[in-house]
PDB file of C-alpha atoms and ligand atoms in Angstrom:
ATOM      1  CA  MET N   1     -18.363  -3.080  47.374  1.00  0.00           C
ATOM      2  CA  VAL N   2     -21.357  -0.338  49.224  1.00  0.00           C
ATOM      3  CA  SER N   3     -23.410   1.560  46.810  1.00  0.00           C
ATOM      4  CA  ALA N   4     -24.084   5.317  48.221  1.00  0.00           C
ATOM      5  CA  SER N   5     -27.624   4.538  48.122  1.00  0.00           C
ATOM      6  CA  HIS N   6     -27.134   1.826  51.063  1.00  0.00           C
ATOM      7  CA  ARG N   7     -25.559   4.922  52.845  1.00  0.00           C
ATOM      8  CA  SER N   8     -27.274   6.300  55.842  1.00  0.00           C
ATOM      9  CA  GLY N   9     -29.660   4.409  55.669  1.00  0.00           C
ATOM     10  CA  ALA N  10     -31.541   4.721  52.963  1.00  0.00           C
ATOM     11  CA  ARG N  11     -34.434   1.897  52.279  1.00  0.00           C
ATOM     12  CA  VAL N  12     -33.754  -0.924  50.000  1.00  0.00           C
ATOM     13  CA  SER N  13     -36.358  -1.791  47.089  1.00  0.00           C
ATOM     14  CA  PHE N  14     -37.282  -3.981  45.304  1.00  0.00           C
ATOM     15  CA  ALA N  15     -35.118  -2.738  42.433  1.00  0.00           C
ATOM     16  CA  ASP N  16     -32.202  -2.010  44.728  1.00  0.00           C
ATOM     17  CA  TRP N  17     -31.821  -5.614  46.322  1.00  0.00           C
ATOM     18  CA  PRO N  18     -28.131  -5.825  47.579  1.00  0.00           C
ATOM     19  CA  TYR N  19     -27.841  -9.042  49.034  1.00  0.00           C
ATOM     20  CA  PRO N  20     -26.420 -11.930  47.903  1.00  0.00           C
ATOM     21  CA  ALA N  21     -28.655 -15.327  46.637  1.00  0.00           C
ATOM     22  CA  PHE N  22     -26.585 -17.070  49.087  1.00  0.00           C
ATOM     23  CA  VAL N  23     -26.673 -16.723  53.423  1.00  0.00           C
ATOM     24  CA  ALA N  24     -25.223 -18.849  56.095  1.00  0.00           C
ATOM     25  CA  HIS N  25     -27.424 -20.328  58.294  1.00  0.00           C
ATOM     26  CA  ARG N  26     -26.640 -19.074  61.891  1.00  0.00           C
ATOM     27  CA  GLY N  27     -22.876 -17.928  60.648  1.00  0.00           C
ATOM     28  CA  ALA N  28     -22.336 -21.454  59.376  1.00  0.00           C
ATOM     29  CA  GLY N  29     -23.568 -23.449  62.408  1.00  0.00           C
ATOM     30  CA  VAL N  30     -23.270 -26.967  61.860  1.00  0.00           C
ATOM     31  CA  LEU N  31     -19.639 -27.315  60.555  1.00  0.00           C
ATOM     32  CA  ALA N  32     -18.754 -24.490  63.809  1.00  0.00           C
ATOM     33  CA  PRO N  33     -20.905 -23.969  67.003  1.00  0.00           C
ATOM     34  CA  GLU N  34     -23.777 -21.645  65.649  1.00  0.00           C
ATOM     35  CA  ASN N  35     -24.029 -17.940  66.469  1.00  0.00           C
ATOM     36  CA  THR N  36     -20.533 -17.251  67.116  1.00  0.00           C
ATOM     37  CA  LEU N  37     -18.176 -15.575  65.526  1.00  0.00           C
ATOM     38  CA  VAL N  38     -15.966 -18.634  64.998  1.00  0.00           C
ATOM     39  CA  ALA N  39     -18.968 -19.561  62.722  1.00  0.00           C
ATOM     40  CA  LEU N  40     -19.158 -16.278  60.629  1.00  0.00           C
ATOM     41  CA  ARG N  41     -15.433 -16.918  60.427  1.00  0.00           C
ATOM     42  CA  THR N  42     -16.359 -20.439  58.678  1.00  0.00           C
ATOM     43  CA  GLY N  43     -18.962 -19.797  56.618  1.00  0.00           C
ATOM     44  CA  HIS N  44     -16.410 -16.508  55.065  1.00  0.00           C
ATOM     45  CA  SER N  45     -13.369 -19.314  54.406  1.00  0.00           C
ATOM     46  CA  PHE N  46     -16.015 -20.986  51.950  1.00  0.00           C
ATOM     47  CA  GLY N  47     -16.698 -18.102  50.061  1.00  0.00           C
ATOM     48  CA  TYR N  48     -20.165 -16.448  51.919  1.00  0.00           C
ATOM     49  CA  ARG N  49     -20.685 -13.197  52.526  1.00  0.00           C
ATOM     50  CA  MET N  50     -23.926 -12.782  53.828  1.00  0.00           C
ATOM     51  CA  PHE N  51     -25.035 -14.523  57.524  1.00  0.00           C
ATOM     52  CA  GLU N  52     -27.875 -15.284  58.850  1.00  0.00           C
ATOM     53  CA  ILE N  53     -28.076 -15.217  62.852  1.00  0.00           C
ATOM     54  CA  ASP N  54     -30.887 -15.087  65.563  1.00  0.00           C
ATOM     55  CA  VAL N  55     -30.839 -12.389  68.359  1.00  0.00           C
ATOM     56  CA  LYS N  56     -32.509 -12.104  71.216  1.00  0.00           C
ATOM     57  CA  LEU N  57     -31.669 -10.307  74.681  1.00  0.00           C
ATOM     58  CA  SER N  58     -29.566 -10.809  77.805  1.00  0.00           C
ATOM     59  CA  GLY N  59     -31.536  -9.819  81.217  1.00  0.00           C
ATOM     60  CA  ASP N  60     -30.035  -6.423  80.858  1.00  0.00           C
ATOM     61  CA  GLY N  61     -31.244  -5.139  77.584  1.00  0.00           C
ATOM     62  CA  VAL N  62     -28.027  -6.247  75.468  1.00  0.00           C
ATOM     63  CA  ALA N  63     -28.307  -8.194  72.000  1.00  0.00           C
ATOM     64  CA  LEU N  64     -26.552 -11.226  71.537  1.00  0.00           C
ATOM     65  CA  LEU N  65     -26.663 -14.139  69.577  1.00  0.00           C
ATOM     66  CA  MET N  66     -28.636 -17.347  70.422  1.00  0.00           C
ATOM     67  CA  HIS N  67     -31.537 -19.448  69.201  1.00  0.00           C
ATOM     68  CA  ASP N  68     -32.750 -21.085  71.693  1.00  0.00           C
ATOM     69  CA  ALA N  69     -34.284 -19.289  74.200  1.00  0.00           C
ATOM     70  CA  THR N  70     -32.345 -21.093  77.406  1.00  0.00           C
ATOM     71  CA  LEU N  71     -28.638 -22.022  77.684  1.00  0.00           C
ATOM     72  CA  ASP N  72     -28.653 -25.348  78.214  1.00  0.00           C
ATOM     73  CA  ARG N  73     -27.973 -26.515  74.292  1.00  0.00           C
ATOM     74  CA  THR N  74     -25.335 -24.727  72.900  1.00  0.00           C
ATOM     75  CA  THR N  75     -23.433 -23.554  75.774  1.00  0.00           C
ATOM     76  CA  ASP N  76     -22.116 -24.994  79.331  1.00  0.00           C
ATOM     77  CA  GLY N  77     -24.890 -22.398  81.207  1.00  0.00           C
ATOM     78  CA  SER N  78     -28.547 -23.312  81.792  1.00  0.00           C
ATOM     79  CA  GLY N  79     -31.838 -21.626  82.264  1.00  0.00           C
ATOM     80  CA  ARG N  80     -33.770 -18.878  80.119  1.00  0.00           C
ATOM     81  CA  VAL N  81     -30.474 -16.754  78.606  1.00  0.00           C
ATOM     82  CA  ASP N  82     -32.725 -13.663  79.314  1.00  0.00           C
ATOM     83  CA  ALA N  83     -32.440 -14.212  83.293  1.00  0.00           C
ATOM     84  CA  GLN N  84     -29.053 -13.757  83.549  1.00  0.00           C
ATOM     85  CA  PRO N  85     -27.177 -10.008  82.847  1.00  0.00           C
ATOM     86  CA  PHE N  86     -25.062 -10.324  79.366  1.00  0.00           C
ATOM     87  CA  GLU N  87     -22.043 -10.018  82.450  1.00  0.00           C
ATOM     88  CA  ALA N  88     -22.505 -13.576  83.668  1.00  0.00           C
ATOM     89  CA  LEU N  89     -23.185 -14.720  79.512  1.00  0.00           C
ATOM     90  CA  ALA N  90     -20.318 -13.710  78.370  1.00  0.00           C
ATOM     91  CA  ARG N  91     -17.902 -15.962  80.840  1.00  0.00           C
ATOM     92  CA  LEU N  92     -19.724 -19.081  79.324  1.00  0.00           C
ATOM     93  CA  ASP N  93     -18.794 -21.253  77.118  1.00  0.00           C
ATOM     94  CA  ALA N  94     -20.366 -21.595  73.342  1.00  0.00           C
ATOM     95  CA  GLY N  95     -18.186 -23.571  71.947  1.00  0.00           C
ATOM     96  CA  SER N  96     -17.216 -27.319  73.520  1.00  0.00           C
ATOM     97  CA  TRP N  97     -20.895 -28.249  73.353  1.00  0.00           C
ATOM     98  CA  HIS N  98     -20.290 -28.317  69.558  1.00  0.00           C
ATOM     99  CA  SER N  99     -16.889 -29.947  69.258  1.00  0.00           C
ATOM    100  CA  ALA N 100     -13.451 -29.634  71.578  1.00  0.00           C
ATOM    101  CA  GLY N 101     -11.639 -27.697  69.407  1.00  0.00           C
ATOM    102  CA  PHE N 102     -14.419 -25.049  69.379  1.00  0.00           C
ATOM    103  CA  ALA N 103     -13.812 -25.139  73.240  1.00  0.00           C
ATOM    104  CA  GLY N 104     -13.701 -21.700  74.987  1.00  0.00           C
ATOM    105  CA  GLU N 105     -15.675 -19.635  72.498  1.00  0.00           C
ATOM    106  CA  GLY N 106     -18.429 -17.211  73.465  1.00  0.00           C
ATOM    107  CA  ILE N 107     -21.339 -15.931  73.008  1.00  0.00           C
ATOM    108  CA  PRO N 108     -21.335 -12.985  70.928  1.00  0.00           C
ATOM    109  CA  THR N 109     -23.170  -9.520  70.911  1.00  0.00           C
ATOM    110  CA  LEU N 110     -24.761  -8.715  68.000  1.00  0.00           C
ATOM    111  CA  GLU N 111     -22.299  -5.207  68.482  1.00  0.00           C
ATOM    112  CA  ARG N 112     -19.298  -7.170  68.272  1.00  0.00           C
ATOM    113  CA  ILE N 113     -20.032  -9.579  64.941  1.00  0.00           C
ATOM    114  CA  ALA N 114     -21.568  -6.304  63.425  1.00  0.00           C
ATOM    115  CA  ARG N 115     -18.104  -4.812  63.720  1.00  0.00           C
ATOM    116  CA  TRP N 116     -16.833  -7.623  62.295  1.00  0.00           C
ATOM    117  CA  VAL N 117     -19.004  -8.182  59.554  1.00  0.00           C
ATOM    118  CA  LEU N 118     -18.595  -4.710  58.585  1.00  0.00           C
ATOM    119  CA  ALA N 119     -14.950  -5.126  58.451  1.00  0.00           C
ATOM    120  CA  ASN N 120     -14.822  -7.911  56.173  1.00  0.00           C
ATOM    121  CA  ASP N 121     -16.879  -6.904  53.091  1.00  0.00           C
ATOM    122  CA  ALA N 122     -20.289  -8.931  54.397  1.00  0.00           C
ATOM    123  CA  MET N 123     -23.850  -8.615  55.145  1.00  0.00           C
ATOM    124  CA  LEU N 124     -26.066  -9.843  58.007  1.00  0.00           C
ATOM    125  CA  ASN N 125     -29.586 -11.006  58.191  1.00  0.00           C
ATOM    126  CA  ILE N 126     -30.720 -10.856  61.616  1.00  0.00           C
ATOM    127  CA  GLU N 127     -33.455 -12.980  63.095  1.00  0.00           C
ATOM    128  CA  ILE N 128     -34.851 -11.122  65.583  1.00  0.00           C
ATOM    129  CA  LYS N 129     -35.987 -14.378  68.107  1.00  0.00           C
ATOM    130  CA  PRO N 130     -37.643 -12.784  71.184  1.00  0.00           C
ATOM    131  CA  THR N 131     -37.435 -15.048  74.571  1.00  0.00           C
ATOM    132  CA  PRO N 132     -41.405 -15.616  74.714  1.00  0.00           C
ATOM    133  CA  GLY N 133     -42.933 -12.389  76.067  1.00  0.00           C
ATOM    134  CA  ARG N 134     -40.107 -10.157  75.417  1.00  0.00           C
ATOM    135  CA  GLU N 135     -41.088  -9.790  71.563  1.00  0.00           C
ATOM    136  CA  ARG N 136     -41.442  -5.922  71.086  1.00  0.00           C
ATOM    137  CA  GLU N 137     -38.658  -4.934  73.546  1.00  0.00           C
ATOM    138  CA  THR N 138     -36.080  -7.589  71.960  1.00  0.00           C
ATOM    139  CA  GLY N 139     -37.657  -6.179  67.960  1.00  0.00           C
ATOM    140  CA  ALA N 140     -37.023  -2.354  69.442  1.00  0.00           C
ATOM    141  CA  ALA N 141     -33.483  -2.929  71.101  1.00  0.00           C
ATOM    142  CA  VAL N 142     -31.972  -5.071  68.200  1.00  0.00           C
ATOM    143  CA  ALA N 143     -33.397  -2.594  65.434  1.00  0.00           C
ATOM    144  CA  LEU N 144     -31.721   0.376  67.594  1.00  0.00           C
ATOM    145  CA  ASP N 145     -28.403  -1.650  67.937  1.00  0.00           C
ATOM    146  CA  ALA N 146     -28.473  -2.254  63.734  1.00  0.00           C
ATOM    147  CA  GLN N 147     -29.220   1.190  63.302  1.00  0.00           C
ATOM    148  CA  ALA N 148     -26.758   2.768  65.184  1.00  0.00           C
ATOM    149  CA  ALA N 149     -23.943  -0.102  63.848  1.00  0.00           C
ATOM    150  CA  TRP N 150     -24.731   0.387  59.988  1.00  0.00           C
ATOM    151  CA  ARG N 151     -24.831   4.396  60.398  1.00  0.00           C
ATOM    152  CA  ASP N 152     -23.447   5.873  57.431  1.00  0.00           C
ATOM    153  CA  THR N 153     -21.724   2.529  56.535  1.00  0.00           C
ATOM    154  CA  GLY N 154     -22.348  -0.545  55.538  1.00  0.00           C
ATOM    155  CA  VAL N 155     -25.382  -2.314  53.461  1.00  0.00           C
ATOM    156  CA  PRO N 156     -28.595  -2.366  55.808  1.00  0.00           C
ATOM    157  CA  PRO N 157     -29.022  -5.839  57.585  1.00  0.00           C
ATOM    158  CA  LEU N 158     -31.815  -7.765  56.546  1.00  0.00           C
ATOM    159  CA  LEU N 159     -34.036  -7.954  59.798  1.00  0.00           C
ATOM    160  CA  SER N 160     -36.790 -11.012  59.983  1.00  0.00           C
ATOM    161  CA  SER N 161     -38.657 -12.385  62.246  1.00  0.00           C
ATOM    162  CA  PHE N 162     -41.389 -14.934  63.085  1.00  0.00           C
ATOM    163  CA  SER N 163     -43.302 -12.349  65.172  1.00  0.00           C
ATOM    164  CA  ALA N 164     -45.004  -9.667  64.191  1.00  0.00           C
ATOM    165  CA  VAL N 165     -45.188  -8.180  67.286  1.00  0.00           C
ATOM    166  CA  ALA N 166     -41.127  -7.652  67.180  1.00  0.00           C
ATOM    167  CA  LEU N 167     -41.308  -6.403  63.567  1.00  0.00           C
ATOM    168  CA  ALA N 168     -43.862  -3.799  64.301  1.00  0.00           C
ATOM    169  CA  ALA N 169     -41.350  -2.495  67.051  1.00  0.00           C
ATOM    170  CA  ALA N 170     -37.980  -3.207  64.719  1.00  0.00           C
ATOM    171  CA  ARG N 171     -40.416  -0.415  62.416  1.00  0.00           C
ATOM    172  CA  GLU N 172     -41.272   1.943  64.698  1.00  0.00           C
ATOM    173  CA  VAL N 173     -37.812   2.983  66.046  1.00  0.00           C
ATOM    174  CA  ALA N 174     -35.860   2.016  62.658  1.00  0.00           C
ATOM    175  CA  PRO N 175     -38.336   2.280  59.544  1.00  0.00           C
ATOM    176  CA  GLU N 176     -35.914   2.611  57.135  1.00  0.00           C
ATOM    177  CA  LEU N 177     -34.074  -1.139  57.852  1.00  0.00           C
ATOM    178  CA  PRO N 178     -35.306  -3.740  55.544  1.00  0.00           C
ATOM    179  CA  ARG N 179     -37.352  -6.396  56.994  1.00  0.00           C
ATOM    180  CA  ALA N 180     -38.871  -9.741  56.623  1.00  0.00           C
ATOM    181  CA  LEU N 181     -41.277 -11.994  57.305  1.00  0.00           C
ATOM    182  CA  LEU N 182     -40.605 -15.891  58.908  1.00  0.00           C
ATOM    183  CA  LEU N 183     -43.015 -18.203  58.181  1.00  0.00           C
ATOM    184  CA  SER N 184     -42.986 -21.525  59.176  1.00  0.00           C
ATOM    185  CA  GLU N 185     -46.553 -22.153  57.929  1.00  0.00           C
ATOM    186  CA  LEU N 186     -48.747 -20.197  54.634  1.00  0.00           C
ATOM    187  CA  PRO N 187     -51.446 -18.727  55.904  1.00  0.00           C
ATOM    188  CA  GLY N 188     -53.998 -17.014  53.338  1.00  0.00           C
ATOM    189  CA  ASP N 189     -53.008 -13.498  54.260  1.00  0.00           C
ATOM    190  CA  TRP N 190     -49.706 -14.021  53.968  1.00  0.00           C
ATOM    191  CA  LEU N 191     -49.288 -11.341  51.569  1.00  0.00           C
ATOM    192  CA  GLU N 192     -51.271  -8.745  53.526  1.00  0.00           C
ATOM    193  CA  ARG N 193     -49.358  -9.817  56.769  1.00  0.00           C
ATOM    194  CA  CYS N 194     -46.370  -8.927  54.531  1.00  0.00           C
ATOM    195  CA  MET N 195     -48.056  -6.209  53.624  1.00  0.00           C
ATOM    196  CA  ALA N 196     -49.013  -4.669  56.813  1.00  0.00           C
ATOM    197  CA  LEU N 197     -45.401  -4.716  58.489  1.00  0.00           C
ATOM    198  CA  GLY N 198     -43.990  -2.760  55.168  1.00  0.00           C
ATOM    199  CA  CYS N 199     -41.903  -6.406  54.652  1.00  0.00           C
ATOM    200  CA  VAL N 200     -38.955  -5.675  51.373  1.00  0.00           C
ATOM    201  CA  ALA N 201     -39.222 -10.049  51.492  1.00  0.00           C
ATOM    202  CA  LEU N 202     -41.251 -13.204  52.066  1.00  0.00           C
ATOM    203  CA  ASP N 203     -38.869 -15.827  54.211  1.00  0.00           C
ATOM    204  CA  ALA N 204     -40.274 -19.207  54.070  1.00  0.00           C
ATOM    205  CA  ARG N 205     -39.447 -22.652  54.804  1.00  0.00           C
ATOM    206  CA  HIS N 206     -38.392 -23.776  51.605  1.00  0.00           C
ATOM    207  CA  SER N 207     -41.260 -26.575  51.571  1.00  0.00           C
ATOM    208  CA  LEU N 208     -43.736 -23.728  51.266  1.00  0.00           C
ATOM    209  CA  LEU N 209     -42.482 -22.276  48.240  1.00  0.00           C
ATOM    210  CA  ASP N 210     -43.143 -22.778  44.494  1.00  0.00           C
ATOM    211  CA  ALA N 211     -42.806 -21.033  41.164  1.00  0.00           C
ATOM    212  CA  ALA N 212     -46.799 -19.205  41.755  1.00  0.00           C
ATOM    213  CA  LEU N 213     -46.204 -18.194  44.635  1.00  0.00           C
ATOM    214  CA  ILE N 214     -42.845 -16.765  44.288  1.00  0.00           C
ATOM    215  CA  ALA N 215     -44.608 -14.863  41.020  1.00  0.00           C
ATOM    216  CA  GLN N 216     -47.267 -14.222  43.629  1.00  0.00           C
ATOM    217  CA  ALA N 217     -44.825 -12.314  46.246  1.00  0.00           C
ATOM    218  CA  HIS N 218     -42.749 -10.520  42.565  1.00  0.00           C
ATOM    219  CA  ASP N 219     -46.245  -9.200  41.931  1.00  0.00           C
ATOM    220  CA  ALA N 220     -46.553  -7.672  45.146  1.00  0.00           C
ATOM    221  CA  SER N 221     -43.012  -6.333  44.775  1.00  0.00           C
ATOM    222  CA  LEU N 222     -41.581  -8.171  47.624  1.00  0.00           C
ATOM    223  CA  ARG N 223     -38.510 -10.426  47.636  1.00  0.00           C
ATOM    224  CA  VAL N 224     -38.182 -14.167  48.402  1.00  0.00           C
ATOM    225  CA  LEU N 225     -35.958 -15.982  50.618  1.00  0.00           C
ATOM    226  CA  ALA N 226     -36.018 -19.456  51.504  1.00  0.00           C
ATOM    227  CA  TRP N 227     -34.721 -21.296  54.860  1.00  0.00           C
ATOM    228  CA  THR N 228     -32.760 -23.989  55.287  1.00  0.00           C
ATOM    229  CA  VAL N 229     -31.822 -25.453  52.229  1.00  0.00           C
ATOM    230  CA  ASN N 230     -29.426 -27.947  52.272  1.00  0.00           C
ATOM    231  CA  ASP N 231     -30.024 -29.863  49.254  1.00  0.00           C
ATOM    232  CA  GLU N 232     -28.062 -28.682  46.229  1.00  0.00           C
ATOM    233  CA  ALA N 233     -30.885 -30.372  43.769  1.00  0.00           C
ATOM    234  CA  ARG N 234     -33.323 -28.440  45.354  1.00  0.00           C
ATOM    235  CA  ALA N 235     -31.423 -25.028  45.515  1.00  0.00           C
ATOM    236  CA  ASP N 236     -31.073 -25.384  41.409  1.00  0.00           C
ATOM    237  CA  GLU N 237     -35.342 -25.870  41.521  1.00  0.00           C
ATOM    238  CA  LEU N 238     -35.636 -22.855  43.794  1.00  0.00           C
ATOM    239  CA  PHE N 239     -33.766 -20.564  41.561  1.00  0.00           C
ATOM    240  CA  ALA N 240     -35.113 -22.100  38.704  1.00  0.00           C
ATOM    241  CA  ALA N 241     -38.654 -21.046  40.341  1.00  0.00           C
ATOM    242  CA  GLY N 242     -37.350 -17.969  40.484  1.00  0.00           C
ATOM    243  CA  LEU N 243     -35.761 -17.735  44.141  1.00  0.00           C
ATOM    244  CA  ASP N 244     -34.198 -15.044  45.219  1.00  0.00           C
ATOM    245  CA  ALA N 245     -31.833 -16.259  48.196  1.00  0.00           C
ATOM    246  CA  LEU N 246     -31.588 -19.390  50.370  1.00  0.00           C
ATOM    247  CA  ILE N 247     -29.979 -19.487  53.449  1.00  0.00           C
ATOM    248  CA  THR N 248     -28.515 -22.722  54.285  1.00  0.00           C
ATOM    249  CA  ASP N 249     -26.326 -24.837  56.595  1.00  0.00           C
ATOM    250  CA  ALA N 250     -24.478 -26.853  53.818  1.00  0.00           C
ATOM    251  CA  VAL N 251     -21.575 -23.646  53.040  1.00  0.00           C
ATOM    252  CA  ASP N 252     -19.334 -26.578  52.105  1.00  0.00           C
ATOM    253  CA  ARG N 253     -21.392 -28.123  49.168  1.00  0.00           C
ATOM    254  CA  ILE N 254     -23.493 -25.233  48.153  1.00  0.00           C
ATOM    255  CA  ALA N 255     -21.018 -22.517  46.318  1.00  0.00           C
ATOM    256  CA  ALA N 256     -21.491 -19.440  47.570  1.00  0.00           C
ATOM    257  CA  SER N 257     -22.694 -18.217  44.135  1.00  0.00           C
ATOM    258  CA  ARG N 258     -23.956 -19.496  40.716  1.00  0.00           C
TER     259      ARG N 258
HETATM  260  O1  G3P K 301     -33.944 -17.547  59.970  1.00  0.00           O
HETATM  261  C1  G3P K 301     -34.402 -18.477  58.939  1.00  0.00           C
HETATM  262  C2  G3P K 301     -34.710 -19.388  60.040  1.00  0.00           C
HETATM  263  O2  G3P K 301     -33.234 -19.498  60.289  1.00  0.00           O
HETATM  264  C3  G3P K 301     -35.709 -19.629  60.738  1.00  0.00           C
HETATM  265  O3  G3P K 301     -35.585 -20.924  61.930  1.00  0.00           O
HETATM  266  O4  G3P K 301     -35.159 -21.966  63.984  1.00  0.00           O
HETATM  267  O5  G3P K 301     -33.347 -21.797  61.924  1.00  0.00           O
HETATM  268  O6  G3P K 301     -34.185 -19.995  63.518  1.00  0.00           O
HETATM  269  P1  G3P K 301     -34.080 -21.101  62.756  1.00  0.00           P
HETATM  270 MG1   MG K 302     -32.521 -18.452  62.628  1.00  0.00          MG
END
């Protein structure tokens, strides 16, 4: 159910946090080929209604789902993702590397995934993951695509990135879309960094988090997400410490609701 306050790009506030507590990582990127439509369908079949995806640009600026800067690990192509136009990338097989049953699965555009998410009562956490050197361009392009796809409908996607440059560019073109700063280490000025980017959330490697840190974030009106939590006991521990949401590969072991 979409609340009226989330239509027309209304801001997501601490009090009005619309997202579920369980988010499927890379779609459901272990049971199915990561960052593909079939990965999201798989997560959905296990009851997950929010999906983290990695998004970057093709050579001709199309926002698409891919974790790595190169094609080699997760497709039958090779070289940098941004060395080819999307027309060429669309012909690649992004499923066979995972298992034969997924042969022929393609690299989806963000636009295609947005349509599926909106049609299937789901939400997105779009990780802006630029290829090196394209941080600003990627942040702006992804935010504009998201703004267009969610205009007047649905719960806006949560944009996250390890790149402050990408988040700042996203903020410039679509200030109303909620942002989260991703951290793999905890710098002393993490809170200032979140505030400077106008973030609504801290999205941290789970091993960085404890009750004191989560309380500190909450005191600053920041929500807290943890990645990537694949252990049920650790999930329980983090929620007991006040965690708002976790990102997991283990959609078959960690129930999508509590
Ligand atoms: O968005 C959280 C998590 O996905 C960050 O790590 O490498 O899986 O994109 P990675
Ligand atoms: Mg990611």
